[in-house]
Each structure stands twice: as C-alpha cells, then as structure tokens.
Amino acid sequence: MHAIDDVFRPLDERDDIFRREPISMKKLLKGDCSWGTIKLILGWIIDTVNMTISLPPHRVERLAEILASIPIDQKRTSVRKWHKVLGELRSMALALPGARHLFSHMQLALSKKIKSRVNLGRGVHDSLEDFRWLLEDIKRRPTRI
C-alpha cells in the first residue's frame, strides 16, 4: 500500500465527495492484490518464475469436450457449430504450442460451406487429431512464454 501512496495521494478532508480511495479494500480482502508468482489472469494460469502459461483445468476439460463432440467419422456439421468450435479453439491456441498453424484446413472448410453445412474432410480431421495430441501434451506440461 505504501507504493500506491507514493503514486496516488491518499484521501484527506478537503477532497471532493466523489473522490474515492485509490486502493480497493474489497479487492485487497479478496486477495486480488496479493503477491504471487502464479496468477490466474484473464482465463490463463501465468507463472512468472518459470515463464509459462497454461490453461486452467476447466478450459482443458472444455477442449476435451469440443474434440470429443466431433467424431473421426463425422462428414458434416452445421456452420453455427463450426463457428463455435473455431472460436473456442482459437481462444485456447495461445497455450497450445503450434496450434495457430492448424487452422488453415478448418478455415478453408468454412469458406467452402454449402448452405448451412460445413464438410469435414481429411485435412480438417487431421487438424482435429493434432489438437487431440496437443490436448494430451498440455495436460503434462505448461507452455513456455
């Protein structure tokens, strides 16, 4: 708190009634401002000592659900579902090393949609299989930043 007082002036009796304390006691009591080297920030577990980033357990489970929802023998899916799959995979790609290069076949399938259906060809299933491999890998270790 002393460092914040060096930057922001503490409240005094001459202050306007609308000026608030620069330190949120509610957040301090909740532990949001505690010192630590491992923090959950914006849905990512960041370790500043080991310089790693990883997905929290609930997001790893969600990734497994997404991949399990598309069996290897599935030939088509709806555009709406495919948008959801791509969006969630893209949001997790930062913690999956090499994942950002797996979207080309998946995006191509979306661009070649027929009405409201997306054809899931071999390239798409190969990319999904790579994501399955990454899922097993991410369970064993975090990703270096």
Short mmCIF file of C-alpha atoms in Angstrom, two decimals:
data_model
loop_
_atom_site.label_atom_id
_atom_site.label_comp_id
_atom_site.label_asym_id
_atom_site.label_seq_id
_atom_site.Cartn_x
_atom_site.Cartn_y
_atom_site.Cartn_z
CA MET A 1 0.00 0.00 0.00
CA HIS A 2 2.92 2.33 0.58
CA ALA A 3 3.93 2.20 -3.08
CA ILE A 4 0.44 3.23 -4.15
CA ASP A 5 0.53 6.14 -1.69
CA ASP A 6 3.73 7.29 -3.41
CA VAL A 7 1.91 7.48 -6.73
CA PHE A 8 -1.62 8.46 -5.65
CA ARG A 9 -2.29 10.93 -2.88
CA PRO A 10 -4.35 9.43 -0.02
CA LEU A 11 -7.75 10.94 0.75
CA ASP A 12 -7.99 13.93 3.06
CA GLU A 13 -10.82 16.11 4.41
CA ARG A 14 -10.53 18.70 1.60
CA ASP A 15 -11.27 16.16 -1.13
CA ASP A 16 -14.45 16.24 -3.17
CA ILE A 17 -17.14 13.78 -2.01
CA PHE A 18 -16.85 11.92 -5.30
CA ARG A 19 -13.14 11.13 -4.96
CA ARG A 20 -12.61 7.55 -3.87
CA GLU A 21 -9.74 5.79 -2.14
CA PRO A 22 -7.20 4.67 -4.78
CA ILE A 23 -6.85 1.25 -3.11
CA SER A 24 -9.89 -1.03 -3.30
CA MET A 25 -10.21 -2.61 0.14
CA LYS A 26 -12.73 -5.08 -1.27
CA LYS A 27 -10.13 -6.39 -3.74
CA LEU A 28 -7.39 -6.43 -1.11
CA LEU A 29 -9.54 -8.50 1.26
CA LYS A 30 -10.42 -10.88 -1.59
CA GLY A 31 -6.73 -11.47 -2.27
CA ASP A 32 -6.66 -9.94 -5.77
CA CYS A 33 -3.65 -7.81 -4.91
CA SER A 34 -1.61 -10.45 -3.14
CA TRP A 35 1.95 -11.06 -4.22
CA GLY A 36 2.48 -14.29 -6.04
CA THR A 37 4.35 -15.74 -8.97
CA ILE A 38 1.44 -17.84 -10.25
CA LYS A 39 -1.78 -15.99 -11.07
CA LEU A 40 -5.00 -16.67 -12.93
CA ILE A 41 -5.23 -13.71 -15.30
CA LEU A 42 -7.95 -13.39 -17.95
CA GLY A 43 -8.54 -17.13 -18.01
CA TRP A 44 -4.86 -18.12 -18.19
CA ILE A 45 -2.58 -19.50 -15.49
CA ILE A 46 0.62 -17.49 -15.74
CA ASP A 47 3.78 -18.49 -13.86
CA THR A 48 6.23 -15.58 -13.89
CA VAL A 49 9.13 -17.50 -12.33
CA ASN A 50 9.10 -20.39 -14.80
CA MET A 51 7.81 -18.09 -17.59
CA THR A 52 4.97 -20.43 -18.55
CA ILE A 53 1.32 -20.13 -19.47
CA SER A 54 -1.29 -22.85 -19.21
CA LEU A 55 -4.99 -23.45 -19.45
CA PRO A 56 -6.96 -23.79 -16.21
CA PRO A 57 -8.46 -27.26 -15.63
CA HIS A 58 -11.98 -26.21 -16.68
CA ARG A 59 -10.67 -24.99 -20.06
CA VAL A 60 -8.71 -28.22 -20.59
CA GLU A 61 -11.95 -30.12 -19.92
CA ARG A 62 -13.80 -27.87 -22.36
CA LEU A 63 -11.15 -28.53 -25.03
CA ALA A 64 -11.62 -32.27 -24.50
CA GLU A 65 -15.41 -31.84 -24.84
CA ILE A 66 -15.05 -29.89 -28.08
CA LEU A 67 -12.77 -32.50 -29.62
CA ALA A 68 -14.96 -35.38 -28.41
CA SER A 69 -18.03 -33.73 -29.97
CA ILE A 70 -16.60 -34.27 -33.47
CA PRO A 71 -16.02 -37.99 -34.10
CA ILE A 72 -13.41 -39.03 -36.64
CA ASP A 73 -16.05 -40.41 -39.00
CA GLN A 74 -18.27 -37.28 -38.99
CA LYS A 75 -18.58 -35.88 -42.53
CA ARG A 76 -20.55 -32.64 -41.98
CA THR A 77 -21.57 -30.18 -39.28
CA SER A 78 -23.59 -27.00 -39.08
CA VAL A 79 -21.99 -23.64 -39.75
CA ARG A 80 -23.13 -22.43 -36.32
CA LYS A 81 -21.41 -25.32 -34.51
CA TRP A 82 -18.29 -24.91 -36.63
CA HIS A 83 -18.09 -21.20 -35.73
CA LYS A 84 -18.28 -22.16 -32.04
CA VAL A 85 -15.60 -24.83 -32.43
CA LEU A 86 -13.24 -22.50 -34.29
CA GLY A 87 -13.83 -19.64 -31.84
CA GLU A 88 -13.12 -21.73 -28.77
CA LEU A 89 -10.09 -23.41 -30.32
CA ARG A 90 -8.68 -20.02 -31.34
CA SER A 91 -9.19 -18.68 -27.81
CA MET A 92 -7.14 -21.59 -26.41
CA ALA A 93 -4.46 -21.62 -29.12
CA LEU A 94 -2.11 -19.29 -27.19
CA ALA A 95 -1.41 -22.01 -24.60
CA LEU A 96 -1.14 -24.78 -27.20
CA PRO A 97 2.26 -24.55 -28.89
CA GLY A 98 1.94 -24.92 -32.65
CA ALA A 99 -1.86 -24.64 -32.62
CA ARG A 100 -2.08 -21.41 -34.56
CA HIS A 101 -0.83 -23.23 -37.67
CA LEU A 102 -3.60 -25.85 -37.53
CA PHE A 103 -6.46 -23.61 -38.61
CA SER A 104 -5.88 -23.42 -42.37
CA HIS A 105 -7.84 -26.59 -43.31
CA MET A 106 -10.50 -25.79 -40.73
CA GLN A 107 -10.96 -22.26 -42.06
CA LEU A 108 -10.93 -23.50 -45.66
CA ALA A 109 -13.77 -25.90 -44.83
CA LEU A 110 -15.78 -22.96 -43.52
CA SER A 111 -15.13 -20.90 -46.65
CA LYS A 112 -16.38 -23.78 -48.84
CA LYS A 113 -19.59 -24.35 -46.90
CA ILE A 114 -22.71 -25.48 -48.73
CA LYS A 115 -25.74 -23.57 -47.44
CA SER A 116 -25.65 -24.08 -43.68
CA ARG A 117 -23.38 -27.17 -43.63
CA VAL A 118 -19.60 -27.47 -43.46
CA ASN A 119 -17.92 -30.52 -44.98
CA LEU A 120 -15.33 -32.08 -42.68
CA GLY A 121 -12.72 -33.57 -44.95
CA ARG A 122 -9.49 -35.37 -44.24
CA GLY A 123 -7.49 -32.16 -43.71
CA VAL A 124 -9.97 -30.99 -41.08
CA HIS A 125 -9.86 -34.31 -39.25
CA ASP A 126 -6.06 -34.32 -39.40
CA SER A 127 -6.05 -30.88 -37.76
CA LEU A 128 -8.50 -32.05 -35.11
CA GLU A 129 -6.29 -35.08 -34.48
CA ASP A 130 -3.34 -32.73 -33.98
CA PHE A 131 -5.43 -30.79 -31.45
CA ARG A 132 -6.14 -34.09 -29.65
CA TRP A 133 -2.41 -34.72 -29.45
CA LEU A 134 -1.84 -31.18 -28.14
CA LEU A 135 -4.54 -31.76 -25.52
CA GLU A 136 -2.65 -34.76 -24.14
CA ASP A 137 0.61 -32.79 -24.27
CA ILE A 138 -0.82 -29.75 -22.46
CA LYS A 139 -2.05 -31.97 -19.63
CA ARG A 140 1.56 -32.98 -18.92
CA ARG A 141 3.28 -29.60 -19.03
CA PRO A 142 2.66 -25.86 -19.37
CA THR A 143 3.73 -23.80 -22.39
CA ARG A 144 6.85 -21.62 -22.28
CA ILE A 145 6.20 -17.94 -22.85
#
